[in-house]
Short mmCIF file of C-alpha atoms and ligand atoms in Angstrom, two decimals:
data_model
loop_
_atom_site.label_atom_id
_atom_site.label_comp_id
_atom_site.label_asym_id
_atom_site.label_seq_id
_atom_site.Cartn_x
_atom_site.Cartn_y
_atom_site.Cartn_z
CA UNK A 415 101.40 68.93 174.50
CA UNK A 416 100.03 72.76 175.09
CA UNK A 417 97.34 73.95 172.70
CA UNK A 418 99.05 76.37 170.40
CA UNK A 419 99.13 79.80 171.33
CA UNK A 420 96.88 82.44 169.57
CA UNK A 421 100.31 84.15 168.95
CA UNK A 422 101.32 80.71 166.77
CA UNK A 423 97.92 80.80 165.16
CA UNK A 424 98.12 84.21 163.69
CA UNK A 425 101.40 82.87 162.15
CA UNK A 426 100.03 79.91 160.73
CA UNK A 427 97.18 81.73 159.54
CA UNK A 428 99.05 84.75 157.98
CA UNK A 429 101.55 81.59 156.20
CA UNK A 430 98.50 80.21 154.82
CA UNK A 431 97.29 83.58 153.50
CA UNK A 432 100.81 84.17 152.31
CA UNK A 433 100.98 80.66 150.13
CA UNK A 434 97.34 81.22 148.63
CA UNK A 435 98.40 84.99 147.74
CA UNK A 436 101.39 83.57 146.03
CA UNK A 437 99.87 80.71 144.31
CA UNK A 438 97.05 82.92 143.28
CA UNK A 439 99.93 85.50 141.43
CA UNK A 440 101.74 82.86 139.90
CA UNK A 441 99.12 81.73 138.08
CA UNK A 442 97.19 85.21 137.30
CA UNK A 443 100.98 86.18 136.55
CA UNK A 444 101.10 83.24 133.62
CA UNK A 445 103.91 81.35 134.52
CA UNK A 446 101.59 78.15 135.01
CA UNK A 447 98.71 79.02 132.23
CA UNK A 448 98.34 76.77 129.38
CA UNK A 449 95.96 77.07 126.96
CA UNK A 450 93.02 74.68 127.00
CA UNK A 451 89.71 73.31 125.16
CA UNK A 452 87.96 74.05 128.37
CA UNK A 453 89.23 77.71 129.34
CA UNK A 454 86.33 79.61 129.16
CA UNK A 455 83.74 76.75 130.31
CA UNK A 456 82.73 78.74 133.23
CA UNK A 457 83.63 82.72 132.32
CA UNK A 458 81.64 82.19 128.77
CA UNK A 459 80.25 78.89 127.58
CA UNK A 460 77.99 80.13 124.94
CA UNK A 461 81.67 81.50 122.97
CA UNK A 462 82.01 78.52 120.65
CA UNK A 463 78.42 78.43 119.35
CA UNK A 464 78.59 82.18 118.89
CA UNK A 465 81.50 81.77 116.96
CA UNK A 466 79.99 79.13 114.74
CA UNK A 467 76.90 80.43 114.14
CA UNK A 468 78.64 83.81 112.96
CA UNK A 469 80.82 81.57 110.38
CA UNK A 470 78.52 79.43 109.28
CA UNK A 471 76.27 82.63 108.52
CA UNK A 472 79.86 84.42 106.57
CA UNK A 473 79.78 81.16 104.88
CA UNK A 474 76.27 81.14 103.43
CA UNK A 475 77.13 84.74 102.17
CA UNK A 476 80.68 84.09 100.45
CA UNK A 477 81.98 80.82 100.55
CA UNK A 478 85.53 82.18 100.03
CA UNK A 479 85.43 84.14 103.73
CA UNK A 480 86.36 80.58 105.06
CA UNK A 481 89.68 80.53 103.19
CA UNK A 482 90.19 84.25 104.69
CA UNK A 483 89.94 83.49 107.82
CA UNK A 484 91.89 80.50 107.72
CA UNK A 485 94.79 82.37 106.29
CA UNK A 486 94.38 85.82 108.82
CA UNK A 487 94.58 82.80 111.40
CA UNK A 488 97.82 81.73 109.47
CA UNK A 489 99.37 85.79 109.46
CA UNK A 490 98.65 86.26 112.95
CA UNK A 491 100.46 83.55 114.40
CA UNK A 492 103.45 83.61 112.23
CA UNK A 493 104.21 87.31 113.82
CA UNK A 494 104.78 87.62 117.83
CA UNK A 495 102.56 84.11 118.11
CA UNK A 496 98.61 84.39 118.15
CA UNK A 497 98.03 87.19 119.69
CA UNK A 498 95.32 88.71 117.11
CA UNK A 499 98.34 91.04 116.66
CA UNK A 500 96.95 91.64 113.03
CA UNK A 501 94.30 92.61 113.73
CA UNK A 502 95.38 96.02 114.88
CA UNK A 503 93.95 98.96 112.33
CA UNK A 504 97.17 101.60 111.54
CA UNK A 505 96.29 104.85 113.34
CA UNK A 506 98.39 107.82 112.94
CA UNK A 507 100.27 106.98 116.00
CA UNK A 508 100.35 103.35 115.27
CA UNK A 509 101.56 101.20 112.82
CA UNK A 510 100.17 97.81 112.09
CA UNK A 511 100.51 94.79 110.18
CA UNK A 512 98.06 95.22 107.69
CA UNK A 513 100.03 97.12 104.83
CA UNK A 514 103.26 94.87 105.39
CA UNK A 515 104.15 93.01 101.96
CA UNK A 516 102.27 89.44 102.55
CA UNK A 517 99.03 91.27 103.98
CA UNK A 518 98.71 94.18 101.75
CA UNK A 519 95.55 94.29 99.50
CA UNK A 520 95.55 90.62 100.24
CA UNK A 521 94.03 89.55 103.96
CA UNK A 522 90.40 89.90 104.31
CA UNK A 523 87.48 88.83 106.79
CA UNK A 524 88.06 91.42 108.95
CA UNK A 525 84.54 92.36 109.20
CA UNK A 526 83.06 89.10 109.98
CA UNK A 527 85.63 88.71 112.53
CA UNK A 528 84.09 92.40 114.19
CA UNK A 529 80.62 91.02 114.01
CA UNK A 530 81.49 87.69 115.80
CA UNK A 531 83.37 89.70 118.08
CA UNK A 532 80.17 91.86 119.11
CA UNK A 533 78.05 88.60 119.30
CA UNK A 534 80.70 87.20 121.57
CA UNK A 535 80.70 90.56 124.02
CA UNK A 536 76.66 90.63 124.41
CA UNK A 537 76.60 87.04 125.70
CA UNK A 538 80.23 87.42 127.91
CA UNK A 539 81.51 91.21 127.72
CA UNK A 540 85.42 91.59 127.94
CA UNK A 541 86.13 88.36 128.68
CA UNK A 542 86.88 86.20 125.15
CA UNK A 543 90.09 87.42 123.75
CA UNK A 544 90.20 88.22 119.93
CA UNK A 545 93.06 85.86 119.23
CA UNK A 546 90.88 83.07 120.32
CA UNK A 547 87.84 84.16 118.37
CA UNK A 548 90.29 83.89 115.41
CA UNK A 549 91.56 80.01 116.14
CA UNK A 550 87.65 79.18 116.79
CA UNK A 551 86.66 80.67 113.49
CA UNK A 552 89.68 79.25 111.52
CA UNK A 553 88.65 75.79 112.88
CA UNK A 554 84.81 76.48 112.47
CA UNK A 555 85.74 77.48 108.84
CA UNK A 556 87.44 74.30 107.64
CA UNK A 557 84.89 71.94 109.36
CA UNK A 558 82.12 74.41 107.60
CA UNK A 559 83.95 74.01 104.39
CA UNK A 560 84.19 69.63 104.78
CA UNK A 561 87.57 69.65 106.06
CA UNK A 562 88.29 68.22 109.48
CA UNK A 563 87.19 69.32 113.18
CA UNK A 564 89.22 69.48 116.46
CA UNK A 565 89.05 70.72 119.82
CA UNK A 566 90.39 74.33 119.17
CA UNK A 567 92.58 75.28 122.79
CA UNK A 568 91.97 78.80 124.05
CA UNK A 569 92.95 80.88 126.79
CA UNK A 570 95.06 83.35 124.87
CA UNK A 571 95.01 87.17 125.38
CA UNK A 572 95.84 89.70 123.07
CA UNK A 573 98.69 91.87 122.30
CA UNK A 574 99.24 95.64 122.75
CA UNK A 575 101.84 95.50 120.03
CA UNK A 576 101.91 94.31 115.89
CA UNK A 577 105.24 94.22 114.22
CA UNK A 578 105.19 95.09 110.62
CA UNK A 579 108.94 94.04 109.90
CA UNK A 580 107.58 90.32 111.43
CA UNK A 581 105.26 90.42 109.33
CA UNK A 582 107.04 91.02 106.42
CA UNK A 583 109.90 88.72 107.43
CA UNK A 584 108.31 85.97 109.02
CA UNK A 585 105.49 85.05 106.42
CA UNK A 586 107.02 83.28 103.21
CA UNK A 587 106.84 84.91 100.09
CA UNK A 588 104.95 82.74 97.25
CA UNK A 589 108.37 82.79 95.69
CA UNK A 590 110.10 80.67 98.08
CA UNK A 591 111.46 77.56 97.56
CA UNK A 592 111.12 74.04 99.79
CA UNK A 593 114.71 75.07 101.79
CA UNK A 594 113.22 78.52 102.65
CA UNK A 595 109.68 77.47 103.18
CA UNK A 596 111.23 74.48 105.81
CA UNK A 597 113.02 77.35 107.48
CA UNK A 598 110.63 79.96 107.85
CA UNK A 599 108.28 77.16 109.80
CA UNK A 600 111.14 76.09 111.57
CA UNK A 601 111.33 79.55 113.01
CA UNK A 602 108.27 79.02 114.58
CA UNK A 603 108.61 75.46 115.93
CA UNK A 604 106.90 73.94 112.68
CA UNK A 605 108.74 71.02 111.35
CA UNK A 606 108.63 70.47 107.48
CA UNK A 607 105.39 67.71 108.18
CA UNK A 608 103.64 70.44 109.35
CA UNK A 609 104.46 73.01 106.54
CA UNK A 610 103.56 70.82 103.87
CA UNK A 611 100.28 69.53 105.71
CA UNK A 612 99.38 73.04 106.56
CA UNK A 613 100.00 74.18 103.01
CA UNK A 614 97.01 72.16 102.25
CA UNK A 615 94.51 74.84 103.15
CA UNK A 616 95.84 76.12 99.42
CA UNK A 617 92.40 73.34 98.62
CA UNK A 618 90.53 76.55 99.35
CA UNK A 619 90.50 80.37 98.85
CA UNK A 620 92.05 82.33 95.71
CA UNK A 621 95.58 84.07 94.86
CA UNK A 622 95.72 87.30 92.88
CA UNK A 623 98.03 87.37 89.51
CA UNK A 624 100.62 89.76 91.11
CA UNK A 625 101.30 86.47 93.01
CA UNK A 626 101.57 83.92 90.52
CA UNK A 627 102.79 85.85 87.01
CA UNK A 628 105.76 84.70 87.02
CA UNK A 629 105.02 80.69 88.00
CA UNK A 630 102.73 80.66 85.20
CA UNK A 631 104.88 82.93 82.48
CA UNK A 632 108.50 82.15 83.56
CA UNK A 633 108.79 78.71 85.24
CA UNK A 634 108.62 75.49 83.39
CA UNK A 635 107.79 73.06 86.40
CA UNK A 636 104.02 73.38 85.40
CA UNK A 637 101.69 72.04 83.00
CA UNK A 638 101.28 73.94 80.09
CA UNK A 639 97.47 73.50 79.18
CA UNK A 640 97.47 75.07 82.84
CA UNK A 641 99.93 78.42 82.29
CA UNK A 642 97.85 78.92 79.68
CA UNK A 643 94.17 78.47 81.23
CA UNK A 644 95.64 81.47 84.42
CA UNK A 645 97.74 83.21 81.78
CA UNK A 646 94.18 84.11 79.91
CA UNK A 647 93.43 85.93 83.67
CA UNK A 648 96.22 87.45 84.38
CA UNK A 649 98.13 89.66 81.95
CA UNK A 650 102.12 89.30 81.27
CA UNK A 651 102.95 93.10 82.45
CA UNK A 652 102.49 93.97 86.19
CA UNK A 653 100.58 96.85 86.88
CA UNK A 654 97.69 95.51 84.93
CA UNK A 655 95.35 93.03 85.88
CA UNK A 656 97.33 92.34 89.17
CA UNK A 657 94.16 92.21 91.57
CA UNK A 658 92.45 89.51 88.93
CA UNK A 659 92.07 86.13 91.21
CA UNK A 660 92.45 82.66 90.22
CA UNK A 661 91.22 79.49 92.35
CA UNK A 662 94.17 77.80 94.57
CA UNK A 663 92.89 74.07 94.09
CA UNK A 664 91.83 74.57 90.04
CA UNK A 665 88.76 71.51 91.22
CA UNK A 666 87.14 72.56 93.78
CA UNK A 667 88.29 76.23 95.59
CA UNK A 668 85.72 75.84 98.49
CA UNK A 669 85.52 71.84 99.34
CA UNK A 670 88.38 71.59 102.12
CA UNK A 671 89.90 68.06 101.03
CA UNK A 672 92.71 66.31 99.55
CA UNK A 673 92.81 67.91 95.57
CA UNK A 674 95.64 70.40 96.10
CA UNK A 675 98.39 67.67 96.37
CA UNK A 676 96.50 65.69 93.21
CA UNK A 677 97.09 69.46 91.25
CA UNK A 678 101.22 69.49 92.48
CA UNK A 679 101.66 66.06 91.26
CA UNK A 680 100.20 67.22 87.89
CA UNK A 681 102.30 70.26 88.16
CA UNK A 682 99.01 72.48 88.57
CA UNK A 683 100.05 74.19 91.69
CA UNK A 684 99.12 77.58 91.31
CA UNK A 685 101.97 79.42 93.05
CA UNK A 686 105.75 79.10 92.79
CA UNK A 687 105.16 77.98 96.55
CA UNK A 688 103.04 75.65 96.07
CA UNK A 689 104.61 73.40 93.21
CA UNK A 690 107.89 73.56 95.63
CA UNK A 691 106.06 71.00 97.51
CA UNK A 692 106.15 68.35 94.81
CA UNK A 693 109.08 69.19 92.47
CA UNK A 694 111.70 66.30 93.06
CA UNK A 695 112.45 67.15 96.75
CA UNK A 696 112.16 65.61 100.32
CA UNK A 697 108.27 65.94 100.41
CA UNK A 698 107.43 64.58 97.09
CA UNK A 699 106.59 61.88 99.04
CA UNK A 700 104.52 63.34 101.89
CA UNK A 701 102.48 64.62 98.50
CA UNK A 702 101.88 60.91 97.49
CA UNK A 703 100.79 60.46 101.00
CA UNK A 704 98.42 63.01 101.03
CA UNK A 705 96.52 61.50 98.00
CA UNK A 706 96.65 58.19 98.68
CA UNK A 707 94.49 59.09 102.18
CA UNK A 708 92.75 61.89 102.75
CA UNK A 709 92.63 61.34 106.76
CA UNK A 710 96.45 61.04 106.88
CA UNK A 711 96.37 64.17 105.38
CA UNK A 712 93.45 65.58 107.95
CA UNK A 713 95.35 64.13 110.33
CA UNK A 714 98.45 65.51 109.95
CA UNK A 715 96.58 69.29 109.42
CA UNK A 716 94.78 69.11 112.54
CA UNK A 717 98.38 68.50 114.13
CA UNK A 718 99.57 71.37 112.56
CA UNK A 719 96.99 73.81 113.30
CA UNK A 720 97.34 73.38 116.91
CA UNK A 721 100.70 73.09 117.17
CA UNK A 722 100.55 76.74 115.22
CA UNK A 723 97.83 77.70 117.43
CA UNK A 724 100.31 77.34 120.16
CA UNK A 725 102.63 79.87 119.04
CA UNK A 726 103.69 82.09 122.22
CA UNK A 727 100.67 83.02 123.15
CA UNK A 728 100.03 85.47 125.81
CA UNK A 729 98.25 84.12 128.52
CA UNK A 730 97.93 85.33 132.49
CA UNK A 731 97.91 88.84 132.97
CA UNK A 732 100.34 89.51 129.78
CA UNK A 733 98.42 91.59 127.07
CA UNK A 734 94.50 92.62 127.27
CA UNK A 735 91.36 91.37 126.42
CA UNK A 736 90.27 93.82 123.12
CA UNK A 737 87.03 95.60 123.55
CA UNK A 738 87.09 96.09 119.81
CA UNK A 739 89.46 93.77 117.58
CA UNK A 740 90.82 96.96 115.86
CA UNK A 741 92.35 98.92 118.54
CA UNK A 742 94.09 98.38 122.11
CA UNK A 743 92.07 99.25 124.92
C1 HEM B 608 103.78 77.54 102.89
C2 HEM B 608 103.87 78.83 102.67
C3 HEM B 608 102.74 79.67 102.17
C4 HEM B 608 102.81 80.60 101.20
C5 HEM B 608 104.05 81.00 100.41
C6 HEM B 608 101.49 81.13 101.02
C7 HEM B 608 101.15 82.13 100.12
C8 HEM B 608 99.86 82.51 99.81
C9 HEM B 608 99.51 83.48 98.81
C10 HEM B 608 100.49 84.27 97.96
C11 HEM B 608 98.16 83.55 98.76
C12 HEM B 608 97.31 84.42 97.84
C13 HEM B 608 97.17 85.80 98.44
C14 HEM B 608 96.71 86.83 97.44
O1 HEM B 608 97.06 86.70 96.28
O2 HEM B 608 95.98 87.76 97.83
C15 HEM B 608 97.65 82.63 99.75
C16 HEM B 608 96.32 82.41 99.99
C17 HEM B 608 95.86 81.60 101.00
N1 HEM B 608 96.63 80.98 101.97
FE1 HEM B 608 98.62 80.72 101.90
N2 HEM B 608 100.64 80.52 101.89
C18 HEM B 608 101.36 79.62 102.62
C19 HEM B 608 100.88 78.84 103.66
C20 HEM B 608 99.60 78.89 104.13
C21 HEM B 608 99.16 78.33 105.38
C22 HEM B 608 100.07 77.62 106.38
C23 HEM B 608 97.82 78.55 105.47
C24 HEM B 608 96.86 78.20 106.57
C25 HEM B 608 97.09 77.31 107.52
C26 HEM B 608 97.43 79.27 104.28
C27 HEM B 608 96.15 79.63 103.95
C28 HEM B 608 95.80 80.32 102.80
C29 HEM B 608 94.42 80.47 102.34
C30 HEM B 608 93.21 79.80 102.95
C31 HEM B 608 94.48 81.29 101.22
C32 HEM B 608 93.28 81.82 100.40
C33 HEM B 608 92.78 83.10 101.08
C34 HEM B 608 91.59 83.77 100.41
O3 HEM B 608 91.00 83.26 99.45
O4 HEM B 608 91.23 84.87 100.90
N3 HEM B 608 98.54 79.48 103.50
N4 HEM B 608 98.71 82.02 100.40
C1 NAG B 609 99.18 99.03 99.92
O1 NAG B 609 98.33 98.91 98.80
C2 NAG B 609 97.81 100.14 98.34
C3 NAG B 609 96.89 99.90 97.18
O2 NAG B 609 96.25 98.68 97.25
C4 NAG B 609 98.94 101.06 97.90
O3 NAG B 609 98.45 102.31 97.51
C5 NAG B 609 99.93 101.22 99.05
O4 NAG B 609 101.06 101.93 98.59
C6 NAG B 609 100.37 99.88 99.59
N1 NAG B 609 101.15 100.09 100.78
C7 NAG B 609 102.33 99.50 100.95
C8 NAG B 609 103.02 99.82 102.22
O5 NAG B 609 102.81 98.74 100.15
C1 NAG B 610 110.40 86.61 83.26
O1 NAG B 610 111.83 86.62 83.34
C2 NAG B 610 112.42 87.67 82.63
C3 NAG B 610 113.92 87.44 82.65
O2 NAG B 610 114.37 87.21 83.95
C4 NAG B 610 112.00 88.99 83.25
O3 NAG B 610 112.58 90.07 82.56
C5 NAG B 610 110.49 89.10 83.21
O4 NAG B 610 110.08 90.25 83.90
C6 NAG B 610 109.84 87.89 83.84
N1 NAG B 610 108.41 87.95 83.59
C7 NAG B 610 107.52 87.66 84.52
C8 NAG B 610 106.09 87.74 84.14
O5 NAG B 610 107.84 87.34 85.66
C1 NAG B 611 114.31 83.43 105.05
C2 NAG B 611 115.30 82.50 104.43
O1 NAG B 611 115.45 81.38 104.86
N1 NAG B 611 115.96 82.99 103.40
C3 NAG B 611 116.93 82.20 102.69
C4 NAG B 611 116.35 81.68 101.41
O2 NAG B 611 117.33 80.95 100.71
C5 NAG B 611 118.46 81.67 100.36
C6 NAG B 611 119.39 80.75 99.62
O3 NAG B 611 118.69 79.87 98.82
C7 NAG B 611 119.13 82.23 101.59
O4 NAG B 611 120.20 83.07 101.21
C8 NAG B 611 118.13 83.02 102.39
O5 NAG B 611 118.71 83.42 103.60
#
């Protein structure tokens, strides 16, 4: 048979060129990206201990920045997936998420998230997203805290956009009940398991009155030695008194483990929310669970947290990688 011509090579060669140009696009273009424990192993190895070390140095100042982050992990994702969407300062052209009903007055750890963020951009400039910074430091901050560890996927970029009606729709109120709670997770591909498991990080951090007045004043599915104890913080009449906090998990409100189900099944939950979880429905016996082992219960969170951490994110060309967590490129 006759060599091929050069004519026939040129074709082969530009078909070859064509494939690896295609290939190449698909996968910058996202269609094939997943996230993944091992993303940034070559473009920035040093990320994860930068992250830690920042947390673990939050930590030593406040114990209760853990339980922040944790739950600015929590907002984010719940509103156009984690996208570090909530992160986004308002600017008088742009509104944000951080005034919306949920977040207002409320989220916090902001600055420790900046200052991990600058760590992370001497060692690997613009090329760890800010979403990801925030699933590394929600992870770093329950192991920190004696909670569980897990290989935290990453490989998400983050968003141009925040949606304040998301975020006031999509995040339950502390006044919802099981049927709502179940829902709103179902919205974002969390089954009931994974709400009440997830729920669990109420073992750390603290609620202001203006969230539970009306558990501990008006509702009589909670101990009554207990309404009084948060009642003596947190004054009958809104409008005074509303910022004064009270501890989550009564015990121990910076240990990550197992006490906030023992509190629901002695009706000391602190929110309306909370008790929900343990007040003659379906998951009264998840609860039990919970108790009676602590690593089902670890178990089941580190299942949830990645399955939440998995939220459409944006990965591929869609979004940006921040320069500065605050504002879009
Ligand atoms: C199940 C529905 C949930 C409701 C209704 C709810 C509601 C609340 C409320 C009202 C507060 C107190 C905020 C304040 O008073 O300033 C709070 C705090 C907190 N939430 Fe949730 N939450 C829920 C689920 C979650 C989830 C899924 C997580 C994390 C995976 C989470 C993590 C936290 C943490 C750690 C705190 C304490 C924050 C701090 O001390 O700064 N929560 N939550
Ligand atoms: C947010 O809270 C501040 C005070 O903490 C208040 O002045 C402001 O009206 C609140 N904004 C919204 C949108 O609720
Ligand atoms: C308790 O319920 C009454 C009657 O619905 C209401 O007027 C009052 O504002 C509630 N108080 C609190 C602290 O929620
Ligand atoms: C967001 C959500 O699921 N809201 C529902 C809460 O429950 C009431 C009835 O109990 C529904 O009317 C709401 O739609």
């Amino acid at each position: 048979m006759a060599q091929p011509t050069w004519s026939a090579r040129r074709v082969t060669a530009a078909l070859v060129v064509m494939v690896v140009v295609v290939v190449v696009l698909a996968v910058a273009g996202g269609s094939w990206a997943q996230l993944s424990p091992s993303f940034y192993s070559f473009s920035c190895p040093g990320v994860f201990n930068a992250v830690k070390r920042g947390m673990q140095s939050a930590i030593a100042r406040e114990k209760r920045i853990g339980a922040s982050i944790v739950r600015l992990f929590f907002h984010d994702c719940f509103v156009q997936g984690c996208d570090a969407s909530l992160l986004l300062d308002d600017t008088a052209s742009f509104t944000g998420e951080k005034t919306a009903n949920p977040n207002n007055g409320s989220v916090r750890g902001f600055e420790v998230i900046d200052a991990i963020k600058s760590a992370v951009e001497t060692i690997c400039p613009g090329v760890v997203s800010c979403a990801d910074i925030l699933a590394i430091a929600a992870r770093d901050s329950v192991a920190i805290l004696g909670g569980p560890s897990w290989d935290v996927k990453v490989g998400r970029r983050d968003s141009r956009t925040a949606s304040l009606s998301g975020a006031n729709n999509n995040i339950p109120p502390p006044t919802s009940g099981l049927a709502n709670l179940t829902s709103l997770f179902a919205a974002q591909g969390l089954s009931q398991k994974d709400m009440v498991a997830l729920s669990g990080s109420h073992t750390i951090g603290q609620a202001r009155c203006t969230n539970f007045r009306a558990h501990i004043y008006n509702e009589t599915n909670i101990d009554s030695g207990f309404a009084m104890r948060r009642q003596s913080g947190c004054p009958r009449n809104s409008g005074s008194g509303d910022n004064n906090l009270a501890p989550l998990d009564l015990q121990t409100p910076t240990v990550f483990e197992n006490n906030y189900y023992k509190n629901l099944v002695v009706k000391k939950g602190l929110l309306h929310s909370d008790q929900e979880l343990f007040n003659g429905g379906a998951t009264d016996a998840l609860v039990q669970s919970y108790i009676s082992s602590q690593s089902t219960f670890f178990a089941d969170f580190v299942t949830g947290m990645i399955k939440m951490g998995d939220i459409t994110p944006l990965t591929g060309s869609n979004g940006e990688i921040r320069k500065n967590c605050r504002r879009i490129n």
